[in-house]
């Protein structure tokens, strides 16, 4: 909203002109609104865009063309609107990510029906007395005699009569009509339902956050505690304080799988489940929760990153759990980092934000060390649980036979653990059986037709699958290039580890857990539950088993490949390896039995491996800080990636060159590329990348604007801007 906007001319007396934002990739457009409908930012209106009716939101001043050419906007029935702080948040996020504001608004208006008033459900209760009812009518009246209201369908079913009987009674007045709300009321969490007695360390951390919640002021705290130290218990106290103050709490979790367990834990503390918000809710559920968050009826929301766009009536606290998780970065559509945007949401809503992790992102760690964030530390596991012992198995020492992946020391440890009646976990961050299928005769590698990626063998299904686009083919008998039948599976995936394990321990009950939807979406949850109930003894899985789960009898964790890292040129690759392995390690010895972690590696001297063995996270972080500061990498410098994609690789490359040539020459900014992306072909599209590296003092958004506005793109090349990229593929 610029104050310099020209005033529209010829404005009718009773009308005002406003900019209206629609959930489309367009700027806000001007419309006329009845003057009585002001004041207005946030008001939902129906407008005509290109001949189609759309819901839009009154956004601000008009861009200023002649008013008599403008079409009318009409407020929706009941005058629903978006809260001002949500509108401000949308503007902020759009400006930061360079996304069209309309597309950001679309994330807040994903279910526009929620703006309509709820539809009451009609129900019927016993009415005036019937003179000599028929047998069928008498049966219905007997059911209704308890005075409760039921729907016509339920009444007919319970009485065992046809619908016409109920209809007849309604007409005669024997049943009276009552309106029920569309949804039953949301259970209210009770801050004092089951209070936890915090240990002294937790109490100090809680006191600090509680003060922030009471003060209703924006402040960020890094709740930095080792796994099992009671971070959740501690931030629950802050949630309780927000509830006591009549305000709403939002807890973000990186994955839906974690949400399910979390709901029960929340209910144990607060006596009622929170509302959940994620992509798997039905449209009806979403409508219900969206409205109830807007009216303030929902007091606590647990959700995925999109929960940031809910219309909170009175937001009092935001928690971002496992704040270091990459899953917080949305990589499609509007590209944004939910952790960073949670901080902004908190700032705009004037409420405290808690970032919780055992292995914070280096960004948050630096902010905490510098004093920008409060640094709240929990250093002990609650109760008797001790941290597990971490040992390395040096694979260079020729452990085991070629083609096998469980080294003798790991096998021995598995044998001893299982003999003692305890559970074990084997971790490998790779789905399927083998990441590469190769022809031994001619060297042909099976790659995806649409992506520059290997096809992964899924032996159980007998297919080769692309993990990027889903392309799938039957495992062939012979090589398509030379016709020989010497195809070999190279390297392990979890399926292969499971196979090797079962050959070594045929009697032991083991299960695979990976995020593989190919094995059915519930396979992972089933495996995790079986482990919790001790129906299985060994869980073999990808990173889905690393997170949050609590298995009291798990004492051994084996990491199959500690060296599996990120891509080249990814400044966070080492940090991420450390975080993941640390998290997996944290699964061992969570209860009274001490745990052991064995990591197989070819680089035992590597700083990541040493930090894990010595349990010296902070020394590792300080070293990382030094490296990154020297390299001008985040958080000491700023990055933005520009990804070009299109069907014709020549055209994409040429566009990249043109872009690079026109990059403004500004002090403190370097532009790298264009270079073919790691996946130079993805889902059938050729891809080139440019990387902008800027000093911290540079306004990278302004730089990008100035640059990209100059360049005219061909329609067939798509340009995506990724500010603060976390993926470099
Ligand atoms: P984190 O979130 O740091 O991994 P949790 O909050 O999950 O840790 O706590 C680990 C375990 O210890 C949980 O089972 C939790 O219920 C228990 N616990 C933590 N703090 C307390 C406390 N003050 N009183 C009782 N149990 C606690
Ligand atoms: Zn593919």
XYZ file of C-alpha atoms and ligand atoms in Angstrom:
757
model
C 0.000 0.000 0.000
C 1.900 3.010 -1.156
C 0.697 6.418 -0.015
C 1.593 7.794 -3.404
C -1.157 5.785 -5.113
C -3.115 8.112 -7.372
C -6.721 8.730 -6.318
C -9.311 7.271 -8.633
C -11.449 9.851 -10.304
C -15.205 9.950 -10.792
C -15.920 7.981 -7.662
C -19.640 7.610 -6.900
C -20.698 9.037 -3.510
C -21.561 5.789 -1.872
C -18.621 3.774 -3.225
C -14.909 3.451 -2.597
C -12.208 1.899 -4.748
C -9.947 -0.758 -3.298
C -7.289 -3.182 -4.401
C -8.573 -6.749 -4.114
C -6.216 -9.705 -4.002
C -7.433 -13.003 -5.425
C -5.772 -16.400 -4.925
C -4.269 -16.232 -8.401
C -0.811 -15.328 -9.690
C -1.909 -11.723 -10.259
C -1.285 -8.463 -8.440
C -4.199 -6.942 -6.551
C -6.876 -5.528 -8.906
C -9.113 -2.519 -8.323
C -12.824 -2.845 -7.570
C -15.589 -0.684 -6.206
C -16.976 -1.442 -2.804
C -20.029 0.021 -1.076
C -18.772 2.707 1.311
C -20.723 1.092 4.138
C -18.485 -1.971 3.754
C -15.420 -0.041 4.961
C -13.106 -0.433 6.925
C -11.852 -3.108 4.794
C -8.421 -4.723 4.628
C -9.027 -8.446 5.042
C -12.701 -8.379 4.065
C -13.707 -11.323 1.861
C -15.520 -10.272 -1.298
C -16.881 -11.837 -4.449
C -15.383 -10.366 -7.586
C -15.345 -11.016 -11.292
C -11.917 -11.882 -12.719
C -11.835 -12.402 -16.452
C -15.497 -13.429 -16.499
C -15.265 -15.845 -13.567
C -16.579 -15.321 -10.046
C -13.797 -15.513 -7.486
C -13.418 -14.989 -3.801
C -10.956 -12.207 -3.134
C -9.707 -10.304 -0.142
C -9.768 -6.510 0.079
C -6.086 -5.743 0.314
C -5.504 -2.005 0.258
C -5.525 1.161 -1.756
C -6.406 0.993 -5.435
C -3.693 1.173 -8.057
C -5.728 4.131 -9.298
C -7.409 3.908 -12.647
C -10.653 5.618 -13.513
C -13.290 4.504 -11.070
C -16.120 4.417 -13.598
C -14.405 1.548 -15.387
C -14.281 -0.544 -12.244
C -16.426 -3.534 -11.493
C -18.127 -4.036 -8.164
C -16.965 -6.227 -5.324
C -19.562 -7.622 -2.953
C -18.908 -8.615 0.634
C -19.805 -12.218 1.396
C -22.785 -13.039 3.524
C -21.921 -12.597 7.183
C -18.964 -10.362 6.227
C -16.205 -12.899 6.913
C -12.661 -11.551 6.777
C -9.066 -12.524 7.296
C -7.327 -11.155 10.383
C -5.045 -8.197 9.697
C -1.956 -9.937 11.057
C -2.498 -12.770 8.577
C -2.755 -10.249 5.715
C 0.454 -8.597 6.872
C 2.133 -11.989 7.113
C 1.095 -12.831 3.552
C 2.540 -9.542 2.280
C 5.755 -10.119 4.173
C 6.201 -13.673 2.939
C 5.472 -12.687 -0.651
C 8.022 -9.897 -0.525
C 10.661 -12.107 1.050
C 10.264 -15.076 -1.284
C 9.478 -12.966 -4.382
C 6.316 -15.031 -4.852
C 3.197 -13.336 -6.295
C 1.103 -12.258 -3.237
C -1.955 -13.919 -4.765
C -0.270 -17.301 -4.644
C 0.645 -16.783 -0.996
C -2.958 -15.794 -0.296
C -3.999 -19.027 -1.995
C -2.250 -20.942 0.791
C -4.453 -19.179 3.336
C -7.602 -19.662 1.252
C -7.153 -23.267 0.283
C -10.711 -23.987 1.371
C -12.706 -20.908 0.471
C -15.984 -22.629 1.484
C -14.814 -22.126 5.060
C -15.654 -18.439 4.588
C -19.326 -19.240 4.161
C -21.351 -19.447 7.348
C -21.616 -22.977 8.729
C -24.677 -24.889 7.563
C -26.796 -25.945 10.495
C -27.826 -29.605 10.544
C -31.555 -30.210 10.941
C -32.526 -32.624 13.680
C -35.786 -33.648 15.320
C -36.946 -34.098 18.888
C -40.229 -35.141 20.462
C -42.967 -32.577 19.795
C -46.644 -32.232 20.696
C -48.489 -35.393 21.785
C -49.958 -37.507 18.956
C -53.557 -38.763 19.233
C -53.649 -42.499 18.448
C -50.416 -42.792 16.489
C -50.000 -45.643 14.032
C -47.754 -48.538 15.093
C -44.893 -47.227 12.978
C -45.286 -43.684 14.319
C -45.405 -45.043 17.873
C -42.054 -46.763 17.336
C -40.480 -43.469 16.229
C -41.994 -41.610 19.180
C -40.674 -44.278 21.549
C -37.154 -43.693 20.235
C -37.567 -39.910 20.516
C -39.052 -40.199 24.022
C -35.626 -39.595 25.630
C -35.877 -36.000 24.423
C -32.609 -36.099 22.402
C -32.443 -34.575 18.939
C -31.666 -36.926 16.061
C -31.456 -36.541 12.307
C -34.398 -37.904 10.280
C -32.193 -40.662 8.901
C -31.039 -41.739 12.379
C -34.603 -41.691 13.723
C -35.914 -43.868 10.912
C -33.028 -46.300 11.283
C -33.315 -46.601 15.061
C -37.070 -47.104 14.919
C -36.819 -49.474 11.977
C -39.332 -47.541 9.866
C -39.278 -45.829 6.484
C -38.366 -42.186 6.039
C -41.959 -41.256 5.169
C -43.111 -42.130 8.692
C -40.684 -39.623 10.178
C -41.724 -37.050 7.566
C -45.362 -37.535 8.510
C -44.603 -36.936 12.169
C -42.702 -33.769 11.344
C -45.716 -32.470 9.407
C -48.174 -33.373 12.130
C -46.026 -31.705 14.801
C -45.358 -34.974 16.621
C -41.685 -34.195 16.030
C -40.272 -30.697 16.246
C -37.353 -29.343 14.283
C -34.153 -28.305 16.071
C -31.004 -26.824 14.532
C -27.724 -28.439 15.524
C -24.439 -26.718 14.777
C -22.709 -28.107 11.668
C -19.958 -29.529 13.838
C -19.877 -30.684 17.432
C -17.970 -28.261 19.677
C -14.191 -28.568 19.859
C -13.001 -30.112 23.153
C -11.172 -27.511 25.216
C -7.695 -28.333 26.505
C -7.293 -27.738 30.227
C -3.944 -26.171 31.162
C -4.098 -27.752 34.615
C -5.316 -31.222 33.604
C -2.154 -33.212 34.442
C 0.587 -30.931 35.554
C 4.184 -32.066 35.205
C 6.709 -31.479 37.959
C 9.663 -30.113 36.057
C 13.226 -30.919 37.068
C 15.393 -27.916 38.012
C 16.915 -27.450 34.551
C 13.532 -27.659 32.873
C 12.070 -25.259 35.424
C 14.642 -22.593 34.585
C 13.912 -22.892 30.860
C 10.162 -22.914 31.470
C 10.317 -19.823 33.685
C 11.984 -17.878 30.895
C 9.400 -18.821 28.260
C 6.478 -18.427 30.634
C 7.519 -14.859 31.271
C 7.522 -14.219 27.510
C 4.074 -15.738 27.091
C 2.751 -13.602 29.948
C 4.311 -10.482 28.482
C 2.677 -11.224 25.090
C 5.707 -9.885 23.369
C 7.647 -11.198 20.433
C 10.756 -13.049 21.472
C 12.468 -16.136 20.075
C 13.891 -18.832 22.335
C 16.026 -21.729 21.216
C 15.076 -24.664 23.421
C 18.276 -26.574 22.955
C 18.122 -29.896 24.782
C 19.519 -33.338 24.219
C 17.073 -36.060 23.145
C 14.936 -37.154 26.062
C 15.735 -34.109 28.175
C 12.099 -33.069 28.303
C 11.856 -30.338 25.673
C 8.269 -31.313 24.966
C 7.332 -31.316 28.652
C 8.954 -27.916 28.989
C 7.231 -26.221 26.095
C 3.927 -27.759 27.169
C 4.182 -25.438 30.187
C 4.358 -22.498 27.821
C 1.339 -23.827 25.937
C -0.496 -24.096 29.263
C 0.332 -20.491 30.045
C -0.988 -19.330 26.672
C -4.220 -21.259 27.308
C -4.577 -19.740 30.772
C -4.282 -16.311 29.181
C -7.117 -17.169 26.770
C -4.784 -17.247 23.794
C -4.135 -19.826 21.103
C -1.050 -21.975 20.699
C 0.370 -23.325 17.453
C 2.789 -26.259 17.493
C 4.504 -27.091 14.223
C 5.878 -30.567 13.608
C 7.947 -31.481 10.565
C 5.981 -34.599 9.595
C 2.433 -35.876 9.701
C 3.650 -39.250 10.982
C 4.801 -37.527 14.162
C 1.511 -35.677 14.574
C -0.478 -38.837 15.294
C 1.573 -39.829 18.354
C 1.747 -36.268 19.457
C -2.034 -35.885 19.710
C -2.200 -38.536 22.434
C 0.710 -37.079 24.314
C -0.955 -33.673 24.215
C -4.233 -35.182 25.413
C -2.469 -36.872 28.340
C -1.205 -33.481 29.472
C -4.222 -31.298 28.633
C -7.158 -33.708 28.783
C -8.211 -33.014 25.187
C -6.658 -33.450 21.803
C -5.542 -30.347 19.920
C -6.893 -29.615 16.465
C -4.655 -31.078 13.798
C -3.850 -29.427 10.518
C -2.167 -31.120 7.587
C -2.685 -32.199 4.009
C -4.454 -35.445 4.858
C -7.534 -33.915 6.460
C -10.800 -34.108 4.580
C -12.242 -30.923 3.086
C -14.950 -31.047 5.765
C -12.432 -31.272 8.587
C -10.433 -28.438 7.150
C -13.498 -26.250 6.909
C -14.366 -27.015 10.510
C -10.900 -26.301 11.883
C -10.276 -23.232 9.745
C -13.479 -21.644 11.048
C -12.922 -22.695 14.642
C -9.388 -21.289 14.599
C -10.852 -18.062 13.250
C -13.477 -17.762 15.965
C -10.994 -18.714 18.681
C -12.918 -21.855 19.554
C -9.874 -23.978 18.772
C -7.261 -23.208 21.406
C -4.393 -25.373 20.247
C -3.331 -26.487 16.781
C -0.729 -29.098 15.955
C 0.202 -29.065 12.355
C 2.448 -29.017 9.367
C 3.930 -25.843 7.917
C 0.678 -24.776 6.245
C -0.808 -24.194 9.718
C 1.067 -20.868 9.668
C -1.645 -19.604 7.316
C -4.578 -20.315 9.615
C -6.622 -17.240 10.631
C -5.776 -17.293 14.347
C -8.019 -15.055 16.340
C -5.566 -14.525 19.186
C -2.242 -16.219 18.677
C -0.290 -16.441 21.924
C 2.572 -18.842 21.194
C 4.265 -20.649 18.316
C 6.425 -23.727 18.855
C 8.541 -25.170 16.061
C 9.587 -28.641 17.173
C 12.631 -30.295 15.557
C 13.328 -26.870 14.128
C 16.391 -28.073 12.190
C 14.320 -30.369 9.964
C 14.602 -29.866 6.256
C 10.958 -30.861 5.891
C 10.078 -27.341 7.044
C 11.207 -26.034 3.702
C 8.443 -26.039 1.146
C 10.074 -26.747 -2.197
C 7.070 -26.539 -4.523
C 4.846 -23.617 -5.445
C 5.645 -20.799 -3.031
C 9.104 -21.741 -1.772
C 9.493 -20.813 1.889
C 11.018 -22.067 5.108
C 8.317 -22.598 7.726
C 10.739 -22.210 10.639
C 11.893 -18.805 9.463
C 8.369 -17.760 8.592
C 7.124 -18.905 12.010
C 9.492 -16.352 13.503
C 7.991 -13.670 11.254
C 4.442 -14.787 12.050
C 5.293 -14.462 15.748
C 6.797 -11.048 15.207
C 3.735 -9.758 13.382
C 1.354 -11.293 15.931
C 3.519 -10.093 18.857
C 3.883 -13.491 20.439
C 6.822 -15.590 21.601
C 8.295 -18.289 19.366
C 10.044 -21.414 20.663
C 12.412 -23.315 18.399
C 13.123 -26.751 19.874
C 15.808 -29.217 18.858
C 18.599 -31.455 20.107
C 20.607 -30.508 17.035
C 19.602 -26.964 16.118
C 20.216 -25.592 12.670
C 23.450 -23.661 12.557
C 21.353 -20.579 11.761
C 19.464 -20.819 15.043
C 22.568 -21.811 16.974
C 24.384 -18.693 15.762
C 21.383 -16.524 16.661
C 21.315 -18.040 20.128
C 25.062 -17.659 20.654
C 24.937 -14.038 19.553
C 22.109 -13.288 21.957
C 19.447 -12.553 19.330
C 17.537 -15.567 20.612
C 17.333 -16.685 24.221
C 19.409 -19.846 24.567
C 17.675 -22.309 26.893
C 19.685 -25.458 27.469
C 18.631 -28.852 28.759
C 21.699 -30.993 29.267
C 20.423 -34.098 31.038
C 18.077 -36.839 30.063
C 15.119 -36.940 32.374
C 15.194 -39.719 34.973
C 17.767 -42.482 34.792
C 18.259 -42.606 31.036
C 21.838 -42.028 29.985
C 23.166 -40.995 26.607
C 24.196 -43.950 24.468
C 27.823 -44.840 23.791
C 28.824 -44.200 20.160
C 31.504 -46.315 18.452
C 32.810 -46.370 14.901
C 33.406 -49.453 12.773
C 36.147 -48.707 10.252
C 35.022 -50.341 7.017
C 38.450 -49.854 5.423
C 39.768 -52.581 7.682
C 38.187 -55.147 5.371
C 35.326 -56.082 7.623
C 33.119 -58.778 6.149
C 32.728 -60.274 2.692
C 32.194 -58.270 -0.469
C 28.523 -57.815 -1.223
C 27.585 -57.869 2.450
C 26.760 -54.806 4.462
C 26.645 -55.928 8.089
C 30.220 -56.027 9.367
C 31.305 -58.733 11.866
C 31.416 -56.317 14.849
C 27.873 -55.171 14.050
C 26.703 -58.792 13.697
C 28.213 -59.668 17.072
C 26.552 -56.714 18.721
C 23.201 -57.695 17.184
C 23.635 -61.263 18.446
C 24.388 -60.113 22.007
C 21.582 -57.574 22.106
C 18.976 -60.026 20.877
C 20.263 -62.744 23.212
C 19.721 -60.327 26.104
C 16.070 -59.932 25.024
C 16.543 -56.344 23.896
C 15.644 -54.619 20.629
C 17.834 -53.260 17.849
C 17.509 -50.871 14.955
C 19.413 -50.765 11.667
C 19.482 -47.461 9.871
C 20.183 -46.736 6.230
C 18.830 -43.663 4.541
C 18.006 -45.353 1.264
C 14.742 -46.882 0.185
C 14.366 -50.029 -1.889
C 16.789 -52.897 -2.497
C 19.623 -51.325 -4.474
C 20.192 -47.762 -5.724
C 21.711 -48.857 -9.045
C 21.284 -51.713 -11.483
C 24.226 -52.269 -13.806
C 24.976 -54.566 -16.724
C 28.220 -56.350 -15.945
C 28.948 -57.026 -19.606
C 28.597 -53.575 -21.167
C 28.324 -51.242 -18.185
C 24.802 -50.060 -19.034
C 23.209 -48.253 -16.089
C 19.437 -48.195 -15.727
C 18.406 -44.550 -15.525
C 15.048 -42.811 -15.593
C 13.693 -41.681 -18.917
C 12.436 -38.387 -17.457
C 15.099 -37.614 -14.835
C 18.860 -37.770 -14.686
C 18.692 -40.311 -11.884
C 19.288 -44.006 -11.402
C 16.342 -46.326 -11.120
C 16.112 -47.940 -7.707
C 15.407 -51.640 -7.508
C 12.428 -52.623 -5.368
C 12.876 -56.389 -5.305
C 9.715 -57.261 -3.431
C 7.666 -55.650 -6.176
C 10.015 -56.766 -8.911
C 10.397 -53.242 -10.287
C 12.908 -50.511 -10.982
C 11.531 -47.184 -9.775
C 12.460 -43.526 -10.161
C 12.243 -41.865 -6.755
C 11.750 -38.468 -8.382
C 8.929 -38.903 -10.869
C 7.573 -42.338 -9.989
C 8.471 -43.889 -13.351
C 8.431 -47.650 -12.921
C 9.398 -50.690 -15.012
C 9.600 -54.438 -14.463
C 13.108 -55.644 -13.658
C 14.267 -56.875 -17.080
C 16.026 -60.221 -17.576
C 18.532 -58.871 -20.023
C 20.396 -55.654 -20.730
C 18.575 -53.474 -23.298
C 21.932 -52.390 -24.780
C 23.892 -55.633 -25.218
C 21.281 -58.298 -24.545
C 23.432 -60.130 -21.982
C 21.821 -61.428 -18.811
C 24.426 -60.155 -16.379
C 22.509 -57.506 -14.472
C 23.788 -56.773 -10.988
C 22.332 -54.776 -8.126
C 24.895 -52.297 -6.810
C 24.895 -51.012 -3.245
C 22.344 -51.476 -0.522
C 18.932 -50.088 0.269
C 16.916 -51.023 3.359
C 15.317 -54.030 1.621
C 18.727 -55.503 0.969
C 19.832 -54.969 4.580
C 16.672 -56.715 5.737
C 17.434 -59.642 3.431
C 20.978 -59.969 4.717
C 19.774 -59.691 8.283
C 17.193 -62.432 7.897
C 19.772 -64.788 6.375
C 22.004 -64.202 9.409
C 19.163 -64.303 11.953
C 16.385 -66.366 10.412
C 14.478 -66.702 13.695
C 14.388 -63.030 14.623
C 11.270 -60.971 13.940
C 12.267 -57.933 11.866
C 10.390 -55.333 9.824
C 11.224 -52.607 7.341
C 10.015 -49.054 7.832
C 10.515 -46.493 5.106
C 8.440 -43.633 3.792
C 7.865 -45.720 0.731
C 4.322 -45.324 -0.403
C 5.020 -48.275 -2.671
C 4.738 -50.497 0.385
C 1.424 -48.917 1.317
C 1.154 -45.658 3.247
C 0.471 -47.381 6.556
C 3.326 -49.884 6.365
C 5.618 -47.513 8.212
C 3.179 -46.803 11.046
C 2.493 -50.524 11.379
C 6.191 -51.300 11.710
C 6.730 -48.574 14.290
C 3.765 -49.710 16.357
C 4.920 -53.335 16.196
C 8.283 -52.224 17.541
C 6.662 -50.308 20.382
C 4.564 -53.330 21.332
C 7.620 -55.614 21.059
C 5.932 -57.707 18.406
C 9.166 -57.366 16.491
C 12.742 -57.143 17.760
C 14.539 -55.395 14.943
C 13.421 -52.387 12.967
C 15.253 -51.702 9.716
C 14.562 -48.355 8.186
C 15.286 -45.019 6.579
C 15.152 -41.642 8.285
C 11.505 -42.141 9.225
C 12.675 -44.298 12.138
C 15.132 -41.661 13.312
C 12.528 -39.221 14.492
C 10.822 -38.756 17.784
C 9.959 -42.376 18.460
C 10.407 -43.747 21.911
C 11.271 -47.463 22.182
C 12.135 -48.251 25.822
C 13.730 -51.642 25.061
C 15.849 -50.514 22.154
C 19.508 -50.652 23.157
C 21.418 -51.065 19.905
C 21.421 -48.822 16.868
C 23.492 -49.844 13.844
C 24.175 -47.226 11.163
C 24.936 -49.050 7.901
C 26.581 -46.147 6.091
C 27.662 -43.139 8.120
C 29.182 -41.472 5.076
C 26.015 -41.046 3.040
C 25.894 -37.278 2.708
C 24.347 -34.485 0.704
C 25.315 -33.169 -2.700
C 28.391 -31.202 -3.695
C 28.131 -27.497 -3.148
C 25.637 -27.917 -0.328
C 26.959 -25.837 2.573
C 24.792 -27.749 5.039
C 25.744 -31.296 4.001
C 27.941 -31.963 7.039
C 25.538 -30.319 9.435
C 22.742 -32.484 8.102
C 24.704 -35.730 8.358
C 25.508 -34.871 11.948
C 21.894 -34.036 12.770
C 20.552 -37.206 11.218
C 23.074 -39.564 12.818
C 22.733 -37.830 16.145
C 19.003 -38.234 15.971
C 19.207 -41.911 15.072
C 21.653 -42.413 17.924
C 19.166 -40.813 20.268
C 16.784 -43.736 19.732
C 19.082 -46.038 21.736
C 18.850 -46.487 25.487
C 15.886 -44.176 26.130
C 14.852 -46.004 29.328
C 16.768 -47.755 32.091
C 18.973 -49.902 29.819
C 22.046 -48.120 28.468
C 22.328 -47.962 24.688
C 25.086 -48.453 22.139
C 25.376 -46.949 18.676
C 27.661 -48.518 16.054
C 28.392 -46.451 12.969
C 30.011 -48.094 9.927
C 32.229 -45.606 8.090
C 35.138 -45.212 5.727
C 36.067 -41.827 7.183
C 36.475 -42.405 10.909
C 38.665 -39.323 11.287
C 36.036 -37.014 9.778
C 34.855 -34.209 12.046
C 31.250 -35.408 11.886
C 32.208 -38.921 13.034
C 34.469 -37.588 15.764
C 31.798 -35.209 17.056
C 29.404 -38.153 17.343
C 31.902 -40.362 19.185
C 33.045 -37.637 21.547
C 29.508 -36.360 21.961
C 30.899 -32.905 21.457
C 28.266 -31.191 19.409
C 29.286 -27.661 20.226
C 32.901 -28.165 19.146
C 31.584 -29.409 15.805
C 29.183 -26.476 15.499
C 31.936 -23.971 16.257
C 34.123 -25.503 13.583
C 31.230 -25.408 11.106
C 30.630 -21.770 12.009
C 34.237 -20.988 11.218
C 34.122 -22.738 7.841
C 30.920 -21.078 6.843
C 32.019 -17.643 7.955
C 35.147 -17.989 5.841
C 33.125 -19.126 2.834
C 30.482 -16.423 3.274
C 27.915 -19.232 3.498
C 24.672 -18.964 5.491
C 24.055 -17.713 8.091
C 27.042 -15.400 7.491
C 26.137 -14.629 3.917
C 22.943 -14.883 1.929
C 22.055 -17.216 -0.914
C 19.325 -17.332 -3.517
C 19.033 -19.949 -6.213
C 17.474 -19.377 -9.599
C 16.261 -22.517 -11.275
C 15.350 -22.492 -14.948
C 13.447 -25.378 -16.401
C 11.795 -26.252 -19.674
C 11.249 -28.928 -22.262
C 14.031 -27.749 -24.572
C 17.442 -27.972 -22.973
C 19.069 -25.569 -25.488
C 16.543 -22.910 -24.746
C 16.912 -23.365 -20.994
C 20.693 -23.116 -21.252
C 20.499 -20.023 -23.460
C 18.114 -18.327 -21.033
C 20.606 -19.080 -18.267
C 23.379 -17.419 -20.240
C 21.274 -14.349 -20.947
C 20.382 -14.075 -17.275
C 24.006 -14.364 -16.208
C 25.030 -11.664 -18.690
C 22.414 -9.232 -17.445
C 23.135 -9.734 -13.724
C 23.700 -6.269 -12.219
C 27.187 -5.659 -10.989
C 26.788 -4.853 -7.323
C 29.373 -4.829 -4.592
C 29.034 -7.768 -2.244
C 27.084 -9.894 -4.723
C 28.437 -12.793 -6.763
C 26.458 -14.708 -9.340
C 27.523 -18.273 -10.135
C 26.389 -20.237 -13.137
C 24.421 -21.081 -15.105
C 25.319 -24.721 -14.683
C 23.261 -27.822 -15.298
C 21.476 -28.771 -12.085
C 22.494 -31.982 -10.291
C 19.309 -33.449 -11.740
C 19.807 -31.829 -15.123
C 16.648 -33.595 -16.220
C 13.755 -33.885 -13.757
C 10.261 -35.100 -14.574
C 10.992 -34.534 -18.213
C 12.251 -30.970 -17.808
C 15.781 -29.777 -18.473
C 17.147 -27.709 -15.573
C 19.857 -25.099 -15.134
C 20.789 -23.314 -11.928
C 22.274 -19.976 -11.013
C 23.321 -19.134 -7.498
C 23.419 -15.630 -6.044
C 25.739 -15.213 -3.113
C 25.519 -11.951 -1.232
C 26.979 -10.324 1.840
C 24.702 -10.161 4.813
C 24.263 -6.418 4.348
C 22.860 -6.766 0.810
C 19.112 -6.633 0.236
C 19.001 -9.719 -1.906
C 15.290 -9.309 -2.738
C 15.877 -5.828 -4.130
C 18.793 -7.147 -6.127
C 16.730 -9.990 -7.577
C 13.838 -7.658 -8.404
C 16.041 -5.213 -10.249
C 17.641 -8.020 -12.178
C 14.752 -10.309 -13.017
C 12.378 -7.502 -14.006
C 14.807 -6.567 -16.785
C 14.765 -9.975 -18.417
C 12.028 -11.091 -20.769
C 11.586 -14.826 -20.525
C 10.299 -17.041 -23.269
C 6.990 -18.610 -22.260
C 8.441 -22.077 -22.485
C 11.116 -21.510 -19.839
C 10.068 -21.425 -16.228
C 12.003 -19.409 -13.689
C 11.854 -20.311 -10.003
C 13.477 -18.252 -7.279
C 14.509 -20.031 -4.106
C 15.598 -17.558 -1.437
C 17.698 -19.257 1.280
C 17.865 -22.568 -0.591
C 18.367 -25.724 1.452
C 18.326 -28.106 -1.482
C 21.050 -27.812 -4.089
C 19.948 -30.500 -6.526
P 12.484 -34.433 24.351
O 11.307 -33.713 23.767
O 13.568 -33.503 24.802
O 13.033 -35.552 23.517
P 10.525 -35.483 26.145
O 9.794 -34.268 26.566
O 9.925 -36.356 25.113
O 12.009 -35.098 25.694
O 10.865 -36.325 27.449
C 11.479 -37.605 27.393
C 10.759 -38.546 28.330
O 10.958 -38.128 29.686
C 9.263 -38.569 28.100
O 8.781 -39.867 28.303
C 8.736 -37.608 29.150
O 7.411 -37.900 29.519
C 9.709 -37.828 30.293
N 9.861 -36.605 31.099
C 10.566 -35.521 30.760
N 10.504 -34.575 31.715
C 9.708 -35.073 32.687
C 9.256 -34.584 33.963
N 9.609 -33.383 34.419
N 8.454 -35.391 34.682
C 8.100 -36.608 34.218
N 8.494 -37.126 33.041
C 9.293 -36.382 32.279
Zn 12.153 -40.022 -13.085
